[in-house]
Coordinates of C-alpha atoms and ligand atoms in Angstrom, one line a residue:
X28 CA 23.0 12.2 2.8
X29 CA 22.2 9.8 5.7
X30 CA 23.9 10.6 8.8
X31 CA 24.7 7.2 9.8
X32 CA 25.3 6.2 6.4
X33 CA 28.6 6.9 5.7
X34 CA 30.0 3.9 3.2
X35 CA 29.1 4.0 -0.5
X36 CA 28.4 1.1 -2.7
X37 CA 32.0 0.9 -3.4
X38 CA 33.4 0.9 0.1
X39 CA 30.6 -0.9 1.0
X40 CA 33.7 -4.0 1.7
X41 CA 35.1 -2.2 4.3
X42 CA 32.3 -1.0 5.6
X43 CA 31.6 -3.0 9.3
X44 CA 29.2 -5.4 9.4
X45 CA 26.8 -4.0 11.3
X46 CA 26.7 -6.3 14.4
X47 CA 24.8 -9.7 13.9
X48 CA 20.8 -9.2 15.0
X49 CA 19.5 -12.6 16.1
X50 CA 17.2 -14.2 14.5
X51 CA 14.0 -14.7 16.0
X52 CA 11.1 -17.1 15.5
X53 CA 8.6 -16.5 18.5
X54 CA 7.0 -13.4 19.9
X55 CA 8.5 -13.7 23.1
X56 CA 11.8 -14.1 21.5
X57 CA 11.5 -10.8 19.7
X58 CA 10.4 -8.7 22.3
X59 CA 13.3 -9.7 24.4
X60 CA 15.9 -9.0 21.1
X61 CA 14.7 -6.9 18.9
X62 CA 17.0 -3.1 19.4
X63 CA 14.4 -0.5 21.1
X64 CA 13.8 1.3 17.8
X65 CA 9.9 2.8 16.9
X66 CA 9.8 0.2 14.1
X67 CA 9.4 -3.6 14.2
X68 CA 9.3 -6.1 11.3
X69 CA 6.0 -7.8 11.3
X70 CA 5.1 -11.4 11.7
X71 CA 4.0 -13.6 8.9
X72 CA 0.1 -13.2 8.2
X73 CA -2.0 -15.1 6.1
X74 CA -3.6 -12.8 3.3
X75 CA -0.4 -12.9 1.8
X76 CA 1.3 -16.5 0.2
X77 CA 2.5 -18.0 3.5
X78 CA 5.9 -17.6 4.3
X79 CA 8.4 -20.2 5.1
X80 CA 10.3 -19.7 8.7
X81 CA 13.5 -19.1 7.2
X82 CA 11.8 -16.0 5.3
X83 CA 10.9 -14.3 8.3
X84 CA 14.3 -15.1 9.9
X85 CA 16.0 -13.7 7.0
X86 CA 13.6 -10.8 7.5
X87 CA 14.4 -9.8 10.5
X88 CA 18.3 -10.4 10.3
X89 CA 18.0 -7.6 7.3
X90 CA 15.8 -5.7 9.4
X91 CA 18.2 -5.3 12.3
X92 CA 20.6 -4.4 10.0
X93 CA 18.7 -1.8 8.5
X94 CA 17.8 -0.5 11.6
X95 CA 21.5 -0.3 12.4
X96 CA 22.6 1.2 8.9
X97 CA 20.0 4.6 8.4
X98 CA 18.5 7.4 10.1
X99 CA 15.4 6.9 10.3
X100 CA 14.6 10.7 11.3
X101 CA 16.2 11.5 7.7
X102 CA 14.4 8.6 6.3
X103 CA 11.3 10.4 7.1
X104 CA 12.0 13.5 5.5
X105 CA 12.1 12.1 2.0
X106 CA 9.0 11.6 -0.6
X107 CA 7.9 8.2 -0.6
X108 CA 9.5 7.1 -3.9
X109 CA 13.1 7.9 -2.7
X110 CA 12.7 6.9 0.8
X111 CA 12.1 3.1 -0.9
X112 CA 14.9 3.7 -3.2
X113 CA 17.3 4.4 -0.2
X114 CA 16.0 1.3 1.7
X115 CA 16.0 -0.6 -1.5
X116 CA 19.8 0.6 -1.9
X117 CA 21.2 -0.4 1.6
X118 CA 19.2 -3.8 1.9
X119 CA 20.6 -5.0 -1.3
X120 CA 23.9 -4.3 -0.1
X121 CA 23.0 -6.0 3.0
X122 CA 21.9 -8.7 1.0
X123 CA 25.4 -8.6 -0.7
X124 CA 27.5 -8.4 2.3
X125 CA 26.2 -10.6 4.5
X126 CA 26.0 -13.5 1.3
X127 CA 22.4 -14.4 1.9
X128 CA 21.2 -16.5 -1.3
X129 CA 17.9 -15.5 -2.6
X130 CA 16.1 -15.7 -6.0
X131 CA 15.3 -12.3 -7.8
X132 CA 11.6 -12.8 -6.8
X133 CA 12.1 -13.6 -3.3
X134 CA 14.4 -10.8 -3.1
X135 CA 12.0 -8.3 -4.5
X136 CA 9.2 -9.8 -2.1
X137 CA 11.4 -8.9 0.8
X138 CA 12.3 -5.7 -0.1
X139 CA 8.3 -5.2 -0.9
X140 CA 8.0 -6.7 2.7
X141 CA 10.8 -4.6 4.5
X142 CA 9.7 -1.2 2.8
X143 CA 6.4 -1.8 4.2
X144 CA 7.3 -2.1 7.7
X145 CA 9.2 1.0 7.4
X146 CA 7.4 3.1 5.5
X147 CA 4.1 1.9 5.1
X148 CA 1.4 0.8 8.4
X149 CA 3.2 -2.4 8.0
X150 CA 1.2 -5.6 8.2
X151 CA -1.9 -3.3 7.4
X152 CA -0.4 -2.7 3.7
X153 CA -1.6 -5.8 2.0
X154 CA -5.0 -5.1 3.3
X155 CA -5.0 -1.2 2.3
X156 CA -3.9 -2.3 -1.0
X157 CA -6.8 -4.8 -1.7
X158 CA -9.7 -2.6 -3.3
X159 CA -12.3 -5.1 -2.3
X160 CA -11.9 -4.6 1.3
X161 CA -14.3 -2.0 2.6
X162 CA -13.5 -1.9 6.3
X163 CA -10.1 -2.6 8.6
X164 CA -11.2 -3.5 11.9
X165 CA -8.2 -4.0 14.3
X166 CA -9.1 -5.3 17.8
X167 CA -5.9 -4.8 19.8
X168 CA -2.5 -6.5 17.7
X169 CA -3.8 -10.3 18.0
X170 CA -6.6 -10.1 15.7
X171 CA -7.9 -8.2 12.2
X172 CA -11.2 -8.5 10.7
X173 CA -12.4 -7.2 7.3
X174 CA -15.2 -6.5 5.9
X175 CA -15.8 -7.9 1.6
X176 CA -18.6 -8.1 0.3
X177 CA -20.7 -7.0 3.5
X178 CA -19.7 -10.3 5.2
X179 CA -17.3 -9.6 8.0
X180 CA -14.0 -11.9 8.6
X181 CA -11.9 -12.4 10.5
X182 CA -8.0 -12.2 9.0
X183 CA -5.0 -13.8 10.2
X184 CA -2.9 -10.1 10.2
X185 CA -1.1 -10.1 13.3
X186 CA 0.7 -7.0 14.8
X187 CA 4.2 -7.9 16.7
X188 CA 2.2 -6.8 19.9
X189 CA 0.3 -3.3 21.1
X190 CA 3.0 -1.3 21.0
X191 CA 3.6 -2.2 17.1
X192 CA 0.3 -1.5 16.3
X193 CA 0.3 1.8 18.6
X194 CA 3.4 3.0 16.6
X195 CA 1.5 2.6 13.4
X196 CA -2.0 3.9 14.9
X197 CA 0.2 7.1 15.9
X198 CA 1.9 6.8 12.2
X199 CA -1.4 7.1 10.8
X200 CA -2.7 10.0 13.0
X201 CA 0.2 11.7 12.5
X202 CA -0.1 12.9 8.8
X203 CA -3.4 15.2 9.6
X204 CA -0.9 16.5 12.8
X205 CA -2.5 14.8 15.4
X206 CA -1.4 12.9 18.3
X207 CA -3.1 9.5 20.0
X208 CA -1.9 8.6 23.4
X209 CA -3.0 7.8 26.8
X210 CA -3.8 11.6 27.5
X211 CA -5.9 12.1 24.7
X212 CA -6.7 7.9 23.7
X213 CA -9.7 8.8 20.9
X214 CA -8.3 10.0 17.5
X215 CA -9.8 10.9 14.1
X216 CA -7.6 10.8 10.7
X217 CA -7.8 10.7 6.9
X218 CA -5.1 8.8 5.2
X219 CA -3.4 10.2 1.8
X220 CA -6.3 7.8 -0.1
X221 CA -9.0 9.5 1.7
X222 CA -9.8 6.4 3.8
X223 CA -10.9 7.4 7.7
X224 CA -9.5 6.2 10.0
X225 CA -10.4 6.0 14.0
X226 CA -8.1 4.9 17.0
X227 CA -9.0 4.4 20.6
X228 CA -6.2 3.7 22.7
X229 CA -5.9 2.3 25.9
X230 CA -7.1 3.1 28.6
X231 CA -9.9 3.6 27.2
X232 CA -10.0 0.6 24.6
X233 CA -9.4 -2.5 27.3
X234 CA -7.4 -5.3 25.5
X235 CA -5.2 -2.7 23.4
X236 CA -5.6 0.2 20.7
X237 CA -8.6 -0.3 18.3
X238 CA -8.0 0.7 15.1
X239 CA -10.7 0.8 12.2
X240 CA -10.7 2.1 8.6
X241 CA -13.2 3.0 6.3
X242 CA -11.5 2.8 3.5
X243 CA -12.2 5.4 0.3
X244 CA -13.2 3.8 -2.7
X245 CA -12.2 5.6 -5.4
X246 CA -14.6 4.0 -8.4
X247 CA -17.7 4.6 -6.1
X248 CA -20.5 3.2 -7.2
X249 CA -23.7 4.6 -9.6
X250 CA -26.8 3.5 -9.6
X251 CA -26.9 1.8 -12.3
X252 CA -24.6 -0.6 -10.9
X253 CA -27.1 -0.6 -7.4
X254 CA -29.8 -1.4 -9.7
X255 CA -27.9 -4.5 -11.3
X256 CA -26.6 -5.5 -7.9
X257 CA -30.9 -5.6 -6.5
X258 CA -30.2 -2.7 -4.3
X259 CA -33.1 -1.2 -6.5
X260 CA -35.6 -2.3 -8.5
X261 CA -34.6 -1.0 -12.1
X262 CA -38.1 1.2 -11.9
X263 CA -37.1 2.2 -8.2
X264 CA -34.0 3.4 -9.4
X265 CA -36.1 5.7 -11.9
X266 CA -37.7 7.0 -9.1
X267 CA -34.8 8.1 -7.6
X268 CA -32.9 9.6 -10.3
X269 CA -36.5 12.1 -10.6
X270 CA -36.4 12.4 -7.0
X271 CA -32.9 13.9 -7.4
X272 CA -32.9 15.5 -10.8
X273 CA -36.1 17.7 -9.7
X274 CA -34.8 18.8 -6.8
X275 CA -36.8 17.1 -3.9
X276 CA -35.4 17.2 0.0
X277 CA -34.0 14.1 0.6
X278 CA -33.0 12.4 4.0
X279 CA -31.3 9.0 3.5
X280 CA -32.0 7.2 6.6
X281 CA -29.6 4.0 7.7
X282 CA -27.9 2.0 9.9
X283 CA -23.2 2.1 9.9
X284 CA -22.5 0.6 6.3
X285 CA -25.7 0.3 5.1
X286 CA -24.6 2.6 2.2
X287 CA -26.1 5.6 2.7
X288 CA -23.6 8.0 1.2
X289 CA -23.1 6.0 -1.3
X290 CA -27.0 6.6 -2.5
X291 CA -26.2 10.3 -1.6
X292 CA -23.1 9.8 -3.7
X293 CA -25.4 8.5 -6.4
X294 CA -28.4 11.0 -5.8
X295 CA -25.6 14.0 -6.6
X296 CA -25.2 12.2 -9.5
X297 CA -28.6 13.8 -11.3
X298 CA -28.2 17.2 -10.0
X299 CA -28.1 19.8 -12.8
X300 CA -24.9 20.9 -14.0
X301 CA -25.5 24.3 -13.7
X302 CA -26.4 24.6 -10.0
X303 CA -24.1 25.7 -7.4
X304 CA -23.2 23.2 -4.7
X305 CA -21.7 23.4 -1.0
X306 CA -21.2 20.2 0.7
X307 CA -20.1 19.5 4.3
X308 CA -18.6 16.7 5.7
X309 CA -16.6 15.4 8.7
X310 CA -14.1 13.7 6.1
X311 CA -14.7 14.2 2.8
X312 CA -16.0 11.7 1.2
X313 CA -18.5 12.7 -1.6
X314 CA -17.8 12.6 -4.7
X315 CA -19.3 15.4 -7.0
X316 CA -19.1 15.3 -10.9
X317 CA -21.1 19.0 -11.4
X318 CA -18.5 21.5 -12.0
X319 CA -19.7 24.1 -9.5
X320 CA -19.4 22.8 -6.1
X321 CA -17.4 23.8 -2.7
X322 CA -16.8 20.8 -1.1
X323 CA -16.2 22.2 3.4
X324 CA -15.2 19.6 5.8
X325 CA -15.5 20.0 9.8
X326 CA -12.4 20.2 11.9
X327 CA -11.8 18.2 15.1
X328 CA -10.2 20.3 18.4
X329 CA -6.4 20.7 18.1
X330 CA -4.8 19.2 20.9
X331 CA -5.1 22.2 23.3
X332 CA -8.8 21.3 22.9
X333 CA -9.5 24.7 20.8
X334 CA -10.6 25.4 17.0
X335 CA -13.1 22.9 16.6
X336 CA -15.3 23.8 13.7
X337 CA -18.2 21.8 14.1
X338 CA -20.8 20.7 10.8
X339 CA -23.6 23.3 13.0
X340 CA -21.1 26.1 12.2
X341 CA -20.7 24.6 8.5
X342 CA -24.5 24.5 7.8
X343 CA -24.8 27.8 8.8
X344 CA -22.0 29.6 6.9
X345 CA -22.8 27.5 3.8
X346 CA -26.2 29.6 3.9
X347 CA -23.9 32.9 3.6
X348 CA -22.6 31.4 0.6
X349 CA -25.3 31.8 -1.9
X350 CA -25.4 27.6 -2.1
X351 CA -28.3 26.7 -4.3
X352 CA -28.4 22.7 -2.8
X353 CA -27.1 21.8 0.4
X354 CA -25.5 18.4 0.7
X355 CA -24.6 17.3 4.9
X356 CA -23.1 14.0 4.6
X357 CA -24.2 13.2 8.0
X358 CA -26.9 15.0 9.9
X359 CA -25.8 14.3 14.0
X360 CA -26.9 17.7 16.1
X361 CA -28.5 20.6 16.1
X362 CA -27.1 21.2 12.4
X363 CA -30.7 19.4 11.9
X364 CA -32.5 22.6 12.6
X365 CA -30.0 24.3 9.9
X366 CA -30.6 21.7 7.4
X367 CA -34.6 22.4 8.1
X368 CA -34.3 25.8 7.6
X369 CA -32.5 25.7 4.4
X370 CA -34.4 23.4 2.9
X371 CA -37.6 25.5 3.8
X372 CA -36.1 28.9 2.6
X373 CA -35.4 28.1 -0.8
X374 CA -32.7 25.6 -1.1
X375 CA -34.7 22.9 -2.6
X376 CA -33.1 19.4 -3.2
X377 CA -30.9 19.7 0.0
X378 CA -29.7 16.6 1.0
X379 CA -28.5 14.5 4.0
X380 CA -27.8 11.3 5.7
X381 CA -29.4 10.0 9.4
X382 CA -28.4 7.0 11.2
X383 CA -31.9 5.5 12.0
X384 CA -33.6 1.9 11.5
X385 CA -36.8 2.9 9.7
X386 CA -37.9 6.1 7.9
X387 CA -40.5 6.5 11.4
X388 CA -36.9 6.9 13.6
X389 CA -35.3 9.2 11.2
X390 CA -37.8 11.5 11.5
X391 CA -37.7 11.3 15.5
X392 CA -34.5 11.2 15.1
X393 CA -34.4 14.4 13.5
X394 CA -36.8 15.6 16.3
X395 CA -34.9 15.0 19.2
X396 CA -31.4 16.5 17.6
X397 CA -33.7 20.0 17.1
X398 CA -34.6 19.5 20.5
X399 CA -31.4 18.3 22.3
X400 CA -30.1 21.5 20.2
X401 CA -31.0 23.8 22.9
X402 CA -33.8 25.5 20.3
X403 CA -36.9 25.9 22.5
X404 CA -39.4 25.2 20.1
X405 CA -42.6 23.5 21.1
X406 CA -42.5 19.3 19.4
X407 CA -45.3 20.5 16.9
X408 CA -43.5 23.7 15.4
X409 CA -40.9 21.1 15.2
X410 CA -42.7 18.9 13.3
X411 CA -44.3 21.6 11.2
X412 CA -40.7 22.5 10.2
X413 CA -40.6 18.7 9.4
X414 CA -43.4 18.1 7.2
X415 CA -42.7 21.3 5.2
X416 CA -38.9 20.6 4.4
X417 CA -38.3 16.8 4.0
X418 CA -40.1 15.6 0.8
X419 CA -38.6 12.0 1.0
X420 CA -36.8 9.7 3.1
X421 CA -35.1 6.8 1.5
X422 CA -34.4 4.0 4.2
X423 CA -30.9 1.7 3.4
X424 CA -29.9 -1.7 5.2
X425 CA -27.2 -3.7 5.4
X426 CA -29.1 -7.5 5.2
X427 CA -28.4 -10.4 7.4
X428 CA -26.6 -12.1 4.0
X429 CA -24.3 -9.0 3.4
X430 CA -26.6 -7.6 0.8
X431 CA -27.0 -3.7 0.9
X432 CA -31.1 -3.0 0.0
X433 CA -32.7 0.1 -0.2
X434 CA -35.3 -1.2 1.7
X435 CA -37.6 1.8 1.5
X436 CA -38.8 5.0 -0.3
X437 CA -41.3 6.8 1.9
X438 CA -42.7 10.4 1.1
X439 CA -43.6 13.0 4.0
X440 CA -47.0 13.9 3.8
X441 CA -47.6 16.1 6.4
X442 CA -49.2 16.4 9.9
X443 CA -52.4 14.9 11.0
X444 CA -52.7 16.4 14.7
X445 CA -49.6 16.4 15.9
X446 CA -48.3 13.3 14.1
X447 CA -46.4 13.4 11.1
X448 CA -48.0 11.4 7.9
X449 CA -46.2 9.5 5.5
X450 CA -46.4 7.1 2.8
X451 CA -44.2 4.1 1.2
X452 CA -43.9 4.6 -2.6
X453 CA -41.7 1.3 -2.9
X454 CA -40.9 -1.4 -0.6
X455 CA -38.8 -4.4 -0.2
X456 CA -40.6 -7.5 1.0
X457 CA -38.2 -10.1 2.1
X458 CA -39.5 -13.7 0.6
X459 CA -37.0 -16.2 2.4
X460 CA -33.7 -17.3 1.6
X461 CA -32.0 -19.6 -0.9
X462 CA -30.2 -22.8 -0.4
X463 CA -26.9 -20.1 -0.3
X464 CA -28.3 -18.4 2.5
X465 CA -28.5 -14.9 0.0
X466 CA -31.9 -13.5 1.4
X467 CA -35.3 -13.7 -1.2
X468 CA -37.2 -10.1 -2.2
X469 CA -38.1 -7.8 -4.9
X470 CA -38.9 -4.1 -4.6
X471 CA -43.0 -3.5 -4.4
X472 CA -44.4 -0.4 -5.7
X473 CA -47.0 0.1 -2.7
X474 CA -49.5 1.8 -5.9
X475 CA -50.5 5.0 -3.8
X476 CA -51.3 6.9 -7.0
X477 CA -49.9 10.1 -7.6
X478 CA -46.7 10.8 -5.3
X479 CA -46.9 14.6 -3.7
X480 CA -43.5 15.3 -5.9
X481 CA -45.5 15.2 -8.7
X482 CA -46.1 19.2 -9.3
X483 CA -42.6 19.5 -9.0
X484 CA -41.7 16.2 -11.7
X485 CA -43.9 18.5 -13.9
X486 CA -42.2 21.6 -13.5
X487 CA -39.1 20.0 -14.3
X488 CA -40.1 17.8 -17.1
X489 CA -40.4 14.9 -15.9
X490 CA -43.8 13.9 -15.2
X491 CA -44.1 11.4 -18.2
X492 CA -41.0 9.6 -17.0
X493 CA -42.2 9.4 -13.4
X494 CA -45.7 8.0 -14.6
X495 CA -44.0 5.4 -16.4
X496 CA -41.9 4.2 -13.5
X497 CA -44.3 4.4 -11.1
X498 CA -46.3 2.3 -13.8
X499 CA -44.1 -0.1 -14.9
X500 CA -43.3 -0.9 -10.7
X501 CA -47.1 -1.6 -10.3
X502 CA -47.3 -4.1 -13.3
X503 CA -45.0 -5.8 -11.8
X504 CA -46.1 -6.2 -8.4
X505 CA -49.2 -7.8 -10.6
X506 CA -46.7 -10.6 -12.2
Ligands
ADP606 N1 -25.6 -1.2 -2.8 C1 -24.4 -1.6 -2.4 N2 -23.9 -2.7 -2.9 C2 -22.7 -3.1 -2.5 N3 -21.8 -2.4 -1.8 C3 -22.3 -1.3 -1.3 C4 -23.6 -0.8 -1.6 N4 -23.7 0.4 -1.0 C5 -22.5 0.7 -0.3 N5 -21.7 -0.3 -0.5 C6 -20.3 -0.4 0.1 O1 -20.5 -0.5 1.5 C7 -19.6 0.2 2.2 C8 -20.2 1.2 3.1 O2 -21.0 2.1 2.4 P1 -21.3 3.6 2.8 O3 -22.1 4.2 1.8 O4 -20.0 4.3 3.2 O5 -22.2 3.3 4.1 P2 -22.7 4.3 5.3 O6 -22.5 5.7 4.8 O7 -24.1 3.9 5.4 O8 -21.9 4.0 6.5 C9 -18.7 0.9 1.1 O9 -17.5 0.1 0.9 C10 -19.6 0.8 -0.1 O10 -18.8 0.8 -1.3
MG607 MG1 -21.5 7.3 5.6

């Protein structure tokens, strides 16, 4: 079926060797040798079991000849599974033919290896495999950093040079039909896992492409696990299964990574199973378990710069559709003023998430996307619109020691002149550090009394549990 591959297992005797690749050792070396094909074997990293030399001059012997042997066009048409089995095929004949003496395992490491590099985003695969990894940050093809844990380090993944890690940037982009080059250098993509992915190319990106993933985690995380992790205080986290379950508005305010849609992810959790859900995104990423939801996602510009669907043009349809909670996995523009309205006309426990530093900034954050909207509303209509949609704001942060906190659960009061009043039902005072450097604090109920959700806790039930939450967090602030 391959073009270029005309011998069969039993010619494969006759068939010519294909002519000898030398081997390489250096980078220098195999930028001078290496045949001008799209795809280059990668070097040895460290994530994986070091590699002796000889592997990786083995490697690239068998890669050369691979190269040499398919068509790679034809290659590309095939499902995954028989695309490796084809590879698998001619690099075991390879193997065979040219009399290179392996064990099984080493053999089954290089194929592994080799099918990765042709298939896969190459050196990137051992990291996309590792589940632990939450972010892929690729600063031009000399150095890889990852984020475990919420600690940020650096990896010793190396790409061949740019242009290998351009080819697999454009790999990536590719699958959703889009294109990264020097004309258009800034690129959005979802992989087949649902991890995002973003590339800036050069020019733009000075010391070569920049590639970083977000990877999807596919076993996201509840809250009872953010209550056994500290994110919460176990009473907290009662709070905040009410303050979903009886359909408050709900902003979660917080800074790249500090884990706000996984709380929104969590909040969705306690939504009733009978109410009808629409939730926009830029790349999907919630996670729903309710059986009635429509899950809309924005779409970039195609490449003639036309078709952009932006999450303003979501928001707004979503209200045609008869949505009974509105979920915006991140509020950016004037989709604000959308989000306002709905939750104001009816939509109750509408949701969304703000990149802002404190609950104070989210709500001028808010402010200034309504106003940078183009909507010529005077600041206090603005923040009368405020006061009487968002019911609470619930502030995340990524700590200093890689700990994700919810470091703050403030209710919107309302307006006192023209400012906009609001109060901390739970807070997370910081107390030090250890001899570890993990950072010191517990979760403080700040005792305000009665929080202004309460009318609605009573309407759904839920009253008694609320009081004894909001209870049990004050006897402890006493201990
Ligand atoms: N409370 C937490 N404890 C540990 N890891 C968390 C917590 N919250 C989020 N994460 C992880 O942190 C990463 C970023 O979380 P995410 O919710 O996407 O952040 P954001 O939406 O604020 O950018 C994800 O890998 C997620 O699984
Ligand atoms: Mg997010």
């Amino acid at each position: 079926m391959f073009g270029k591959r005309t011998s069969t297992a039993e010619s494969a005797p006759a068939r010519p060797t294909p002519v000898a690749v030398p081997a390489f050792r250096g980078v220098g070396d195999m930028a001078k040798k290496t045949p001008p094909t799209i795809i280059e074997p990668s070097l040895p990293h460290a994530a994986e079991a070091p590699r002796s030399d000889e592997y990786y001059v083995t490697k690239s012997m068998i890669f050369g000849a691979l190269i040499e042997a398919i068509d790679l066009s034809q290659l590309a048409r095939l499902d995954a599974e028989s695309a490796r089995e084809e590879i698998r095929d001619i690099v075991n004949e390879i193997i065979t033919i040219k009399n290179i003496v392996m064990s099984i395992s080493e053999q089954e490491d290089l194929l592994e290896d080799i099918c990765n590099d042709v298939l896969g985003y190459g050196p990137l695969e051992p990291l996309l495999a590792r589940d632990e990894i939450a972010d892929i940050m690729v600063n031009g093809a000399m150095q890889t950093y990852i984020e475990v844990a919420g600690k940020i380090q650096l990896t010793n993944i190396r790409f061949r040079d740019n242009a290998q890690l351009m080819n697999i940037c454009q790999r990536m982009v590719s699958q959703v039909g889009r294109r990264v080059d020097e004309a258009s250098p800034i690129c959005d993509a979802r992989l087949a896992d649902g991890s995002r992915v973003n590339v800036i190319a050069p020019p733009l990106a000075i010391d070569g492409p920049v590639l970083t993933i977000r990877k999807f985690r596919k076993d996201k995380l509840t809250l009872e696990q953010l209550i056994r992790f500290g994110c919460i205080s176990p009473e907290g986290g009662d709070i905040l299964k009410i303050i979903g379950r009886v359909r408050c508005n709900v902003l979660i305010s917080g800074g790249t990574g500090s884990g706000k849609t996984t709380l929104l992810n969590c909040l969705t959790h306690y939504i009733d199973a009978g109410e009808r859900v629409i939730t926009c995104e830029d790349a999907a990423e919630l996670q729903l378990q309710q059986p009635h939801v429509v899950r809309l996602e924005t779409r970039p510009p195609n490449l003639e710069g036309t078709g952009a669907v932006t999450m303003r043009d979501l928001v707004r349809n979503c209200l045609r559709m008869r949505p009974e909670r509105i979920i915006v996995g991140e509020v950016r523009g004037p989709e604000a003023f959308d989000l306002l309205q709905a939750m104001n006309t009816g939509h109750d426990g509408s949701m969304g998430t703000v990149h802002a530093n404190s609950p104070r900034e989210a709500l001028s954050r808010i402010e200034s996307m309504i106003t940078m909207g183009g909507f010529s509303l005077p600041i206090r209509t603005i923040r009368e619109m405020i006061v009487s949609s968002i019911d609470v704001i619930i502030q995340t942060a990524r700590l200093r020691d890689g700990s994700r906190r919810i470091t703050q659960v403030t209710e919107i009061m309302g307006l006192e002149g023209d400012v906009i009043t609001s109060q901390d039902l739970i807070v997370y005072d910081i107390s030090g550090e250890d001899a570890s450097g993990r950072i010191k604090g517990r979760h403080r109920s700040t005792g305000v009394g009665k929080p202004r959700f309460w009318e609605r806790a009573r309407y759904f039930g839920e009253d008694e549990r609320l009081a004894q939450a909001l209870d049990a967090s004050e006897m402890k602030n006493e201990a």
